[in-house]
Amino acid sequence: MIHTRICDLLGIAHPIVLGGMGGATSAPLVAAVSNCGALGTLGTSGIDAAQIKSEADAIRKATAKPFGINHLLFEIDEERYSATLTARPAVASFAWARTDQDLRSYFQRAHDAGCKVMHMAGEVSEARRAADAGADVIVAQGTEAGGHVGWMASMPLVPMVVKAVAPLPVLAAGGIADGRGFAAALALGADGVLIGTRMMATDESPIHPNFKQAILLSDGHDTVLTEIPDIASGRVWPGAMSRALRNRFIERWAGREWALRRDYREAWKAVLEARRGGDADNAPLLIGQDAGLIDSIKPAAEIVETMVAEAEKIIKERLSKLLGR
Ligand SMILES: Cc1cc2nc3c(=O)[nH]c(=O)nc-3n(C[C@H](O)[C@H](O)[C@H](O)COP(=O)(O)O)c2cc1C
């Protein structure tokens, strides 16, 4: 068993957290992750207050274990945030605040509702800002990650954040898909990991089967940092690019972002249609470089159990033997 401070703080058996991914998490995935002793988290980007309530109810029906609910701070609104606080998840997790937002008030309300507060940062200054505002756990997310990311890679970022926010516990995120990444994150000083892309290729993941297949086909070298998905959806994301598969959709607009800015409404309509139809070439597919490590679709619990077993074996056998006599 790998046991860290995060297990005690969040009431979980394994220090592994499912990232709250808008559009790529749903009650069955969250519950499956929580049921096996890790922490499932529901992403709320793109769902309204009523859906937050119904998803939280469905999670509670499927598990008695702790789970989290995630909000993107730059697009948070009172109705949706109230729905989360009313649901009283064990963890309220946040990411991507605008610089003019007061984190302290959001975190205080979560604490008042009995939640632990987790905040994701891609830079040391953002990690410090969240720590100063009262966060309980900081997620250090490297640029290898799927979804919206900063510029710093996990290898330098994680230990920098660990040092900057000590003694707060830190989860490493970005590029972690198996026990090797998990063990490496612990070696960097993290108290656990937060994973996204690996959980998209699971039986319980709500994404279209064709998108899961596209993850298996990706070698990780074919992802790109781009603003194209955000321009197409008409969103201004504070301080981030997205890491996406370099598919036909991205190639169509690369270098022609000016035209996409003009035509984004029609482009977005086509994206929604492609998504519905499982056309993984003509819709953005946000995935991390760790897609290159993923070659099978499995139950979420098996991913967690294998990660734990692999990391234990690496620490016990490979790493301890390196010490020699
Ligand atoms: C499709 C997708 C959507 C995401 N949406 C969110 C989100 O809404 N909120 C958030 O905090 N993180 C979001 N993330 C980031 C994840 O929480 C996590 O940090 C990331 O996936 C970790 O890197 P990995 O994909 O290499 O495991 C998203 C990631 C992906 C791949």
mmCIF file of C-alpha atoms and ligand atoms in Angstrom:
data_model
loop_
_atom_site.group_PDB
_atom_site.id
_atom_site.type_symbol
_atom_site.label_atom_id
_atom_site.label_comp_id
_atom_site.label_asym_id
_atom_site.label_seq_id
_atom_site.Cartn_x
_atom_site.Cartn_y
_atom_site.Cartn_z
ATOM 1 C CA MET A 1 0.000 0.000 0.000
ATOM 2 C CA ILE A 2 1.290 3.456 -0.850
ATOM 3 C CA HIS A 3 -0.013 5.763 1.850
ATOM 4 C CA THR A 4 0.579 9.521 1.993
ATOM 5 C CA ARG A 5 -0.845 12.539 3.834
ATOM 6 C CA ILE A 6 -3.376 12.956 1.015
ATOM 7 C CA CYS A 7 -5.010 9.623 1.970
ATOM 8 C CA ASP A 8 -5.671 10.846 5.522
ATOM 9 C CA LEU A 9 -6.693 14.352 4.464
ATOM 10 C CA LEU A 10 -9.215 13.201 1.837
ATOM 11 C CA GLY A 11 -10.251 9.886 3.418
ATOM 12 C CA ILE A 12 -9.071 7.754 0.477
ATOM 13 C CA ALA A 13 -7.043 4.533 0.254
ATOM 14 C CA HIS A 14 -4.876 5.445 -2.765
ATOM 15 C CA PRO A 15 -3.320 8.893 -3.354
ATOM 16 C CA ILE A 16 -4.707 9.061 -6.884
ATOM 17 C CA VAL A 17 -7.250 11.645 -8.040
ATOM 18 C CA LEU A 18 -9.321 11.755 -11.208
ATOM 19 C CA GLY A 19 -9.054 15.269 -12.712
ATOM 20 C CA GLY A 20 -12.431 16.985 -12.971
ATOM 21 C CA MET A 21 -12.612 17.101 -16.745
ATOM 22 C CA GLY A 22 -15.418 19.081 -18.348
ATOM 23 C CA GLY A 23 -17.156 16.817 -20.871
ATOM 24 C CA ALA A 24 -14.974 13.841 -20.019
ATOM 25 C CA THR A 25 -16.224 12.960 -16.537
ATOM 26 C CA SER A 26 -19.649 11.717 -15.525
ATOM 27 C CA ALA A 27 -21.259 10.031 -12.522
ATOM 28 C CA PRO A 28 -20.318 6.433 -13.531
ATOM 29 C CA LEU A 29 -16.614 7.308 -13.997
ATOM 30 C CA VAL A 30 -16.417 9.406 -10.820
ATOM 31 C CA ALA A 31 -18.130 6.693 -8.772
ATOM 32 C CA ALA A 32 -15.949 3.933 -10.248
ATOM 33 C CA VAL A 33 -12.780 5.830 -9.284
ATOM 34 C CA SER A 34 -14.037 6.617 -5.775
ATOM 35 C CA ASN A 35 -15.332 3.081 -5.242
ATOM 36 C CA CYS A 36 -11.876 1.611 -5.801
ATOM 37 C CA GLY A 37 -10.302 3.828 -3.143
ATOM 38 C CA ALA A 38 -9.042 6.767 -5.217
ATOM 39 C CA LEU A 39 -10.874 10.119 -5.524
ATOM 40 C CA GLY A 40 -13.269 10.657 -8.412
ATOM 41 C CA THR A 41 -13.963 14.251 -9.421
ATOM 42 C CA LEU A 42 -16.800 15.591 -11.544
ATOM 43 C CA GLY A 43 -15.964 18.394 -13.996
ATOM 44 C CA THR A 44 -18.729 20.997 -14.283
ATOM 45 C CA SER A 45 -17.622 22.911 -17.354
ATOM 46 C CA GLY A 46 -20.538 22.823 -19.792
ATOM 47 C CA ILE A 47 -23.221 21.632 -17.354
ATOM 48 C CA ASP A 48 -25.792 23.738 -15.518
ATOM 49 C CA ALA A 49 -26.811 23.836 -11.846
ATOM 50 C CA ALA A 50 -29.578 21.240 -12.268
ATOM 51 C CA GLN A 51 -27.142 18.848 -13.942
ATOM 52 C CA ILE A 52 -24.565 19.379 -11.178
ATOM 53 C CA LYS A 53 -27.254 18.349 -8.671
ATOM 54 C CA SER A 54 -28.408 15.318 -10.655
ATOM 55 C CA GLU A 55 -24.820 14.144 -11.316
ATOM 56 C CA ALA A 56 -23.917 14.559 -7.616
ATOM 57 C CA ASP A 57 -27.063 12.600 -6.655
ATOM 58 C CA ALA A 58 -26.124 9.844 -9.126
ATOM 59 C CA ILE A 59 -22.578 9.680 -7.725
ATOM 60 C CA ARG A 60 -23.942 9.415 -4.160
ATOM 61 C CA LYS A 61 -26.266 6.622 -5.247
ATOM 62 C CA ALA A 62 -23.332 4.701 -6.724
ATOM 63 C CA THR A 63 -20.781 5.237 -3.954
ATOM 64 C CA ALA A 64 -20.579 6.095 -0.274
ATOM 65 C CA LYS A 65 -16.915 7.092 -0.740
ATOM 66 C CA PRO A 66 -15.577 10.666 -0.974
ATOM 67 C CA PHE A 67 -15.646 12.461 -4.328
ATOM 68 C CA GLY A 68 -14.906 15.943 -5.646
ATOM 69 C CA ILE A 69 -16.571 18.560 -7.847
ATOM 70 C CA ASN A 70 -14.447 20.834 -10.026
ATOM 71 C CA HIS A 71 -15.041 24.390 -11.227
ATOM 72 C CA LEU A 72 -13.151 26.497 -13.717
ATOM 73 C CA LEU A 73 -12.951 29.738 -11.757
ATOM 74 C CA PHE A 74 -12.936 32.118 -14.702
ATOM 75 C CA GLU A 75 -16.389 30.897 -15.753
ATOM 76 C CA ILE A 76 -17.881 30.146 -12.328
ATOM 77 C CA ASP A 77 -21.336 31.563 -11.595
ATOM 78 C CA GLU A 78 -23.367 31.757 -8.428
ATOM 79 C CA GLU A 79 -26.091 29.294 -9.391
ATOM 80 C CA ARG A 80 -23.688 26.518 -10.393
ATOM 81 C CA TYR A 81 -21.327 27.115 -7.465
ATOM 82 C CA SER A 82 -24.268 27.052 -5.007
ATOM 83 C CA ALA A 83 -25.359 23.717 -6.488
ATOM 84 C CA THR A 84 -21.890 22.338 -5.769
ATOM 85 C CA LEU A 85 -21.824 23.662 -2.201
ATOM 86 C CA THR A 86 -25.305 22.258 -1.566
ATOM 87 C CA ALA A 87 -24.100 18.849 -2.783
ATOM 88 C CA ARG A 88 -21.311 19.056 -0.157
ATOM 89 C CA PRO A 89 -18.656 16.989 -1.953
ATOM 90 C CA ALA A 90 -15.619 15.964 0.111
ATOM 91 C CA VAL A 91 -13.482 18.131 -2.183
ATOM 92 C CA ALA A 92 -14.177 21.342 -4.071
ATOM 93 C CA SER A 93 -11.500 21.633 -6.722
ATOM 94 C CA PHE A 94 -10.667 24.670 -8.797
ATOM 95 C CA ALA A 95 -8.511 25.746 -11.694
ATOM 96 C CA TRP A 96 -7.868 28.666 -14.026
ATOM 97 C CA ALA A 97 -8.773 31.788 -12.072
ATOM 98 C CA ARG A 98 -8.553 35.226 -13.633
ATOM 99 C CA THR A 99 -5.991 37.451 -11.921
ATOM 100 C CA ASP A 100 -8.725 39.777 -10.614
ATOM 101 C CA GLN A 101 -10.654 37.018 -8.810
ATOM 102 C CA ASP A 102 -10.516 36.725 -5.037
ATOM 103 C CA LEU A 103 -9.739 33.051 -4.362
ATOM 104 C CA ARG A 104 -10.169 33.435 -0.614
ATOM 105 C CA SER A 105 -13.934 33.997 -0.794
ATOM 106 C CA TYR A 106 -14.511 30.926 -3.014
ATOM 107 C CA PHE A 107 -12.303 28.759 -0.793
ATOM 108 C CA GLN A 108 -13.917 30.022 2.423
ATOM 109 C CA ARG A 109 -17.399 29.137 1.172
ATOM 110 C CA ALA A 110 -16.186 25.633 0.272
ATOM 111 C CA HIS A 111 -14.665 25.223 3.736
ATOM 112 C CA ASP A 112 -17.911 26.449 5.313
ATOM 113 C CA ALA A 113 -19.748 23.721 3.367
ATOM 114 C CA GLY A 114 -17.387 21.112 4.834
ATOM 115 C CA CYS A 115 -15.262 20.605 1.690
ATOM 116 C CA LYS A 116 -11.496 20.391 1.399
ATOM 117 C CA VAL A 117 -10.163 22.798 -1.208
ATOM 118 C CA MET A 118 -7.906 21.705 -4.057
ATOM 119 C CA HIS A 119 -6.485 24.195 -6.582
ATOM 120 C CA MET A 120 -4.562 23.472 -9.760
ATOM 121 C CA ALA A 121 -1.600 25.614 -10.794
ATOM 122 C CA GLY A 122 0.710 25.533 -13.787
ATOM 123 C CA GLU A 123 3.071 28.119 -12.305
ATOM 124 C CA VAL A 124 4.677 28.607 -8.892
ATOM 125 C CA SER A 125 3.085 32.056 -8.430
ATOM 126 C CA GLU A 126 -0.420 30.608 -8.924
ATOM 127 C CA ALA A 127 0.339 27.800 -6.435
ATOM 128 C CA ARG A 128 1.453 30.385 -3.856
ATOM 129 C CA ARG A 129 -1.628 32.492 -4.520
ATOM 130 C CA ALA A 130 -3.893 29.494 -3.801
ATOM 131 C CA ALA A 131 -1.919 28.495 -0.708
ATOM 132 C CA ASP A 132 -2.186 32.063 0.646
ATOM 133 C CA ALA A 133 -5.939 31.983 -0.022
ATOM 134 C CA GLY A 134 -6.376 28.881 2.159
ATOM 135 C CA ALA A 135 -6.260 25.880 -0.230
ATOM 136 C CA ASP A 136 -5.721 22.490 1.436
ATOM 137 C CA VAL A 137 -4.097 20.763 -1.551
ATOM 138 C CA ILE A 138 -2.232 22.168 -4.544
ATOM 139 C CA VAL A 139 -2.141 20.385 -7.897
ATOM 140 C CA ALA A 140 1.022 21.147 -9.879
ATOM 141 C CA GLN A 141 0.067 20.567 -13.508
ATOM 142 C CA GLY A 142 2.829 20.318 -16.092
ATOM 143 C CA THR A 143 2.533 21.207 -19.750
ATOM 144 C CA GLU A 144 2.542 17.513 -20.737
ATOM 145 C CA ALA A 145 -1.056 17.302 -19.518
ATOM 146 C CA GLY A 146 -4.172 17.012 -21.608
ATOM 147 C CA GLY A 147 -6.594 19.935 -21.591
ATOM 148 C CA HIS A 148 -5.583 23.469 -20.684
ATOM 149 C CA VAL A 149 -1.987 23.838 -19.593
ATOM 150 C CA GLY A 150 0.814 26.299 -18.917
ATOM 151 C CA TRP A 151 4.387 26.230 -20.185
ATOM 152 C CA MET A 152 6.286 24.521 -17.372
ATOM 153 C CA ALA A 153 6.967 20.780 -17.508
ATOM 154 C CA SER A 154 6.153 18.603 -14.493
ATOM 155 C CA MET A 155 9.771 17.570 -13.802
ATOM 156 C CA PRO A 156 10.866 21.069 -12.674
ATOM 157 C CA LEU A 157 7.391 22.382 -11.722
ATOM 158 C CA VAL A 158 6.433 19.730 -9.153
ATOM 159 C CA PRO A 159 9.473 20.128 -6.862
ATOM 160 C CA MET A 160 9.310 23.928 -7.218
ATOM 161 C CA VAL A 161 5.670 23.936 -6.130
ATOM 162 C CA VAL A 162 6.338 21.432 -3.320
ATOM 163 C CA LYS A 163 8.984 23.793 -1.943
ATOM 164 C CA ALA A 164 6.934 26.958 -2.492
ATOM 165 C CA VAL A 165 3.790 25.798 -0.667
ATOM 166 C CA ALA A 166 5.332 23.557 2.028
ATOM 167 C CA PRO A 167 3.959 22.103 4.233
ATOM 168 C CA LEU A 168 0.817 21.863 2.045
ATOM 169 C CA PRO A 169 0.471 18.551 0.182
ATOM 170 C CA VAL A 170 0.931 18.650 -3.599
ATOM 171 C CA LEU A 171 -0.456 16.369 -6.304
ATOM 172 C CA ALA A 172 1.503 16.025 -9.544
ATOM 173 C CA ALA A 173 -0.485 16.175 -12.786
ATOM 174 C CA GLY A 174 0.439 15.931 -16.433
ATOM 175 C CA GLY A 175 1.874 13.009 -18.343
ATOM 176 C CA ILE A 176 1.124 10.394 -15.675
ATOM 177 C CA ALA A 177 -0.589 7.258 -16.970
ATOM 178 C CA ASP A 178 0.941 4.353 -15.065
ATOM 179 C CA GLY A 179 2.899 3.251 -11.986
ATOM 180 C CA ARG A 180 6.165 4.616 -13.387
ATOM 181 C CA GLY A 181 4.783 8.152 -13.493
ATOM 182 C CA PHE A 182 3.169 7.669 -10.082
ATOM 183 C CA ALA A 183 6.456 6.546 -8.498
ATOM 184 C CA ALA A 184 8.335 9.400 -10.210
ATOM 185 C CA ALA A 185 5.833 11.945 -8.872
ATOM 186 C CA LEU A 186 6.372 10.649 -5.320
ATOM 187 C CA ALA A 187 10.139 10.942 -5.857
ATOM 188 C CA LEU A 188 9.650 14.590 -6.881
ATOM 189 C CA GLY A 189 8.038 15.277 -3.513
ATOM 190 C CA ALA A 190 4.377 15.009 -4.486
ATOM 191 C CA ASP A 191 1.944 13.310 -2.091
ATOM 192 C CA GLY A 192 -0.004 11.780 -4.946
ATOM 193 C CA VAL A 193 -1.086 12.212 -8.537
ATOM 194 C CA LEU A 194 -4.012 13.620 -10.472
ATOM 195 C CA ILE A 195 -4.704 11.960 -13.810
ATOM 196 C CA GLY A 196 -6.887 12.784 -16.784
ATOM 197 C CA THR A 197 -6.045 11.320 -20.194
ATOM 198 C CA ARG A 198 -5.568 7.762 -18.850
ATOM 199 C CA MET A 199 -9.110 7.860 -17.421
ATOM 200 C CA MET A 200 -10.580 8.938 -20.771
ATOM 201 C CA ALA A 201 -9.669 5.526 -22.179
ATOM 202 C CA THR A 202 -11.737 3.541 -19.674
ATOM 203 C CA ASP A 203 -14.970 1.582 -19.913
ATOM 204 C CA GLU A 204 -16.767 4.168 -17.753
ATOM 205 C CA SER A 205 -15.480 7.269 -19.587
ATOM 206 C CA PRO A 206 -18.394 9.170 -21.177
ATOM 207 C CA ILE A 207 -16.522 10.134 -24.375
ATOM 208 C CA HIS A 208 -17.474 8.529 -27.716
ATOM 209 C CA PRO A 209 -15.774 5.151 -28.373
ATOM 210 C CA ASN A 210 -14.088 6.613 -31.481
ATOM 211 C CA PHE A 211 -12.396 9.252 -29.306
ATOM 212 C CA LYS A 212 -11.159 6.495 -26.987
ATOM 213 C CA GLN A 213 -9.709 4.694 -30.021
ATOM 214 C CA ALA A 214 -7.986 7.927 -31.108
ATOM 215 C CA ILE A 215 -6.241 8.022 -27.711
ATOM 216 C CA LEU A 216 -4.989 4.463 -28.219
ATOM 217 C CA LEU A 217 -3.718 5.398 -31.692
ATOM 218 C CA SER A 218 -1.915 8.542 -30.477
ATOM 219 C CA ASP A 219 1.808 8.129 -29.887
ATOM 220 C CA GLY A 220 1.934 11.248 -27.708
ATOM 221 C CA HIS A 221 4.173 13.035 -30.229
ATOM 222 C CA ASP A 222 1.094 14.061 -32.170
ATOM 223 C CA THR A 223 -0.294 16.490 -29.583
ATOM 224 C CA VAL A 224 0.088 20.222 -29.957
ATOM 225 C CA LEU A 225 -0.356 23.333 -27.823
ATOM 226 C CA THR A 226 -3.014 25.431 -29.479
ATOM 227 C CA GLU A 227 -5.645 28.125 -28.964
ATOM 228 C CA ILE A 228 -7.812 26.772 -31.769
ATOM 229 C CA PRO A 229 -10.331 24.837 -29.582
ATOM 230 C CA ASP A 230 -10.934 27.958 -27.453
ATOM 231 C CA ILE A 231 -11.277 30.281 -30.436
ATOM 232 C CA ALA A 232 -13.772 27.837 -31.935
ATOM 233 C CA SER A 233 -15.843 27.696 -28.723
ATOM 234 C CA GLY A 234 -15.680 31.493 -28.303
ATOM 235 C CA ARG A 235 -13.995 31.260 -24.904
ATOM 236 C CA VAL A 236 -11.128 33.384 -23.596
ATOM 237 C CA TRP A 237 -9.135 31.122 -21.281
ATOM 238 C CA PRO A 238 -6.930 33.055 -18.841
ATOM 239 C CA GLY A 239 -3.266 32.230 -19.338
ATOM 240 C CA ALA A 240 -3.547 28.826 -21.012
ATOM 241 C CA MET A 241 -3.258 26.991 -24.274
ATOM 242 C CA SER A 242 -4.850 23.601 -24.736
ATOM 243 C CA ARG A 243 -2.983 20.428 -25.485
ATOM 244 C CA ALA A 244 -4.897 18.623 -28.205
ATOM 245 C CA LEU A 245 -4.410 15.877 -30.746
ATOM 246 C CA ARG A 246 -3.101 17.410 -34.013
ATOM 247 C CA ASN A 247 -6.016 16.065 -36.061
ATOM 248 C CA ARG A 248 -7.727 17.357 -39.209
ATOM 249 C CA PHE A 249 -9.706 19.946 -37.228
ATOM 250 C CA ILE A 250 -6.547 21.526 -35.778
ATOM 251 C CA GLU A 251 -4.689 21.370 -39.099
ATOM 252 C CA ARG A 252 -7.601 23.051 -40.907
ATOM 253 C CA TRP A 253 -7.269 26.173 -38.732
ATOM 254 C CA ALA A 254 -3.570 26.248 -37.790
ATOM 255 C CA GLY A 255 -2.106 29.522 -39.057
ATOM 256 C CA ARG A 256 -5.647 30.679 -39.928
ATOM 257 C CA GLU A 257 -6.764 31.571 -36.402
ATOM 258 C CA TRP A 258 -7.801 35.000 -37.767
ATOM 259 C CA ALA A 259 -10.347 33.291 -40.004
ATOM 260 C CA LEU A 260 -11.585 31.039 -37.198
ATOM 261 C CA ARG A 261 -12.139 34.123 -35.026
ATOM 262 C CA ARG A 262 -14.454 35.375 -37.779
ATOM 263 C CA ASP A 263 -16.170 32.042 -38.542
ATOM 264 C CA TYR A 264 -16.189 30.456 -35.104
ATOM 265 C CA ARG A 265 -19.970 30.092 -34.795
ATOM 266 C CA GLU A 266 -20.255 27.897 -37.887
ATOM 267 C CA ALA A 267 -17.036 26.090 -36.953
ATOM 268 C CA TRP A 268 -18.393 25.313 -33.471
ATOM 269 C CA LYS A 269 -21.667 23.985 -34.904
ATOM 270 C CA ALA A 270 -19.640 21.599 -37.040
ATOM 271 C CA VAL A 271 -17.580 20.579 -33.992
ATOM 272 C CA LEU A 272 -20.699 19.707 -31.976
ATOM 273 C CA GLU A 273 -22.024 17.644 -34.865
ATOM 274 C CA ALA A 274 -18.679 15.841 -35.241
ATOM 275 C CA ARG A 275 -18.623 15.143 -31.507
ATOM 276 C CA ARG A 276 -22.109 13.680 -31.553
ATOM 277 C CA GLY A 277 -21.233 11.503 -34.510
ATOM 278 C CA GLY A 278 -17.942 10.302 -33.024
ATOM 279 C CA ASP A 279 -15.869 11.957 -35.752
ATOM 280 C CA ALA A 280 -12.531 12.185 -33.934
ATOM 281 C CA ASP A 281 -10.869 13.892 -36.900
ATOM 282 C CA ASN A 282 -13.145 16.896 -37.035
ATOM 283 C CA ALA A 283 -13.579 17.856 -33.384
ATOM 284 C CA PRO A 284 -10.939 18.930 -30.850
ATOM 285 C CA LEU A 285 -9.654 16.024 -28.759
ATOM 286 C CA LEU A 286 -7.821 17.346 -25.715
ATOM 287 C CA ILE A 287 -5.300 14.744 -24.541
ATOM 288 C CA GLY A 288 -1.892 14.687 -22.882
ATOM 289 C CA GLN A 289 1.471 13.462 -24.124
ATOM 290 C CA ASP A 290 0.865 10.373 -21.972
ATOM 291 C CA ALA A 291 -1.542 9.189 -24.686
ATOM 292 C CA GLY A 292 1.622 7.548 -26.017
ATOM 293 C CA LEU A 293 1.606 5.288 -22.941
ATOM 294 C CA ILE A 294 -2.010 4.204 -23.349
ATOM 295 C CA ASP A 295 -2.811 1.179 -25.495
ATOM 296 C CA SER A 296 -5.934 -0.341 -23.972
ATOM 297 C CA ILE A 297 -9.375 0.553 -22.698
ATOM 298 C CA LYS A 298 -9.913 -0.854 -19.220
ATOM 299 C CA PRO A 299 -12.213 -0.436 -16.239
ATOM 300 C CA ALA A 300 -11.194 2.631 -14.179
ATOM 301 C CA ALA A 301 -10.649 0.478 -11.067
ATOM 302 C CA GLU A 302 -8.136 -1.666 -12.952
ATOM 303 C CA ILE A 303 -6.186 1.464 -13.963
ATOM 304 C CA VAL A 304 -5.935 2.552 -10.325
ATOM 305 C CA GLU A 305 -5.074 -0.919 -9.006
ATOM 306 C CA THR A 306 -2.411 -1.487 -11.673
ATOM 307 C CA MET A 307 -0.870 1.954 -11.087
ATOM 308 C CA VAL A 308 -0.579 1.260 -7.370
ATOM 309 C CA ALA A 309 0.852 -2.243 -7.842
ATOM 310 C CA GLU A 310 3.362 -1.049 -10.466
ATOM 311 C CA ALA A 311 4.549 1.883 -8.349
ATOM 312 C CA GLU A 312 4.963 -0.359 -5.290
ATOM 313 C CA LYS A 313 7.020 -2.829 -7.315
ATOM 314 C CA ILE A 314 9.235 -0.056 -8.732
ATOM 315 C CA ILE A 315 9.904 1.393 -5.283
ATOM 316 C CA LYS A 316 10.442 -1.988 -3.576
ATOM 317 C CA GLU A 317 12.401 -3.770 -6.269
ATOM 318 C CA ARG A 318 14.008 -1.460 -8.812
ATOM 319 C CA LEU A 319 14.689 1.651 -6.723
ATOM 320 C CA SER A 320 15.695 0.048 -3.425
ATOM 321 C CA LYS A 321 18.092 -2.315 -5.261
ATOM 322 C CA LEU A 322 19.881 0.697 -6.758
ATOM 323 C CA LEU A 323 21.174 1.471 -3.278
ATOM 324 C CA GLY A 324 23.350 -1.649 -3.371
ATOM 325 C CA ARG A 325 24.870 -2.786 -0.143
HETATM 326 C C1 LIG B 1 -10.548 16.668 -21.957
HETATM 327 C C2 LIG B 1 -9.995 17.308 -20.718
HETATM 328 C C3 LIG B 1 -10.778 18.223 -20.039
HETATM 329 C C4 LIG B 1 -10.282 18.825 -18.876
HETATM 330 N N1 LIG B 1 -11.089 19.689 -18.178
HETATM 331 C C5 LIG B 1 -10.665 20.186 -16.996
HETATM 332 C C6 LIG B 1 -11.530 20.988 -16.193
HETATM 333 O O1 LIG B 1 -12.676 21.279 -16.564
HETATM 334 N N2 LIG B 1 -11.057 21.422 -14.991
HETATM 335 C C7 LIG B 1 -9.795 21.109 -14.538
HETATM 336 O O2 LIG B 1 -9.431 21.519 -13.436
HETATM 337 N N3 LIG B 1 -8.951 20.368 -15.290
HETATM 338 C C8 LIG B 1 -9.369 19.896 -16.486
HETATM 339 N N4 LIG B 1 -8.515 19.117 -17.230
HETATM 340 C C9 LIG B 1 -7.150 18.821 -16.741
HETATM 341 C C10 LIG B 1 -7.147 17.585 -15.846
HETATM 342 O O3 LIG B 1 -7.820 17.846 -14.655
HETATM 343 C C11 LIG B 1 -5.703 17.144 -15.516
HETATM 344 O O4 LIG B 1 -4.984 18.200 -14.927
HETATM 345 C C12 LIG B 1 -4.936 16.637 -16.715
HETATM 346 O O5 LIG B 1 -5.722 15.819 -17.525
HETATM 347 C C13 LIG B 1 -3.691 15.866 -16.234
HETATM 348 O O6 LIG B 1 -2.869 15.494 -17.287
HETATM 349 P P1 LIG B 1 -2.988 14.078 -18.062
HETATM 350 O O7 LIG B 1 -4.132 14.267 -18.997
HETATM 351 O O8 LIG B 1 -1.681 13.970 -18.755
HETATM 352 O O9 LIG B 1 -3.246 13.027 -17.042
HETATM 353 C C14 LIG B 1 -8.975 18.519 -18.411
HETATM 354 C C15 LIG B 1 -8.199 17.598 -19.119
HETATM 355 C C16 LIG B 1 -8.690 16.987 -20.261
HETATM 356 C C17 LIG B 1 -7.834 15.987 -20.963
#
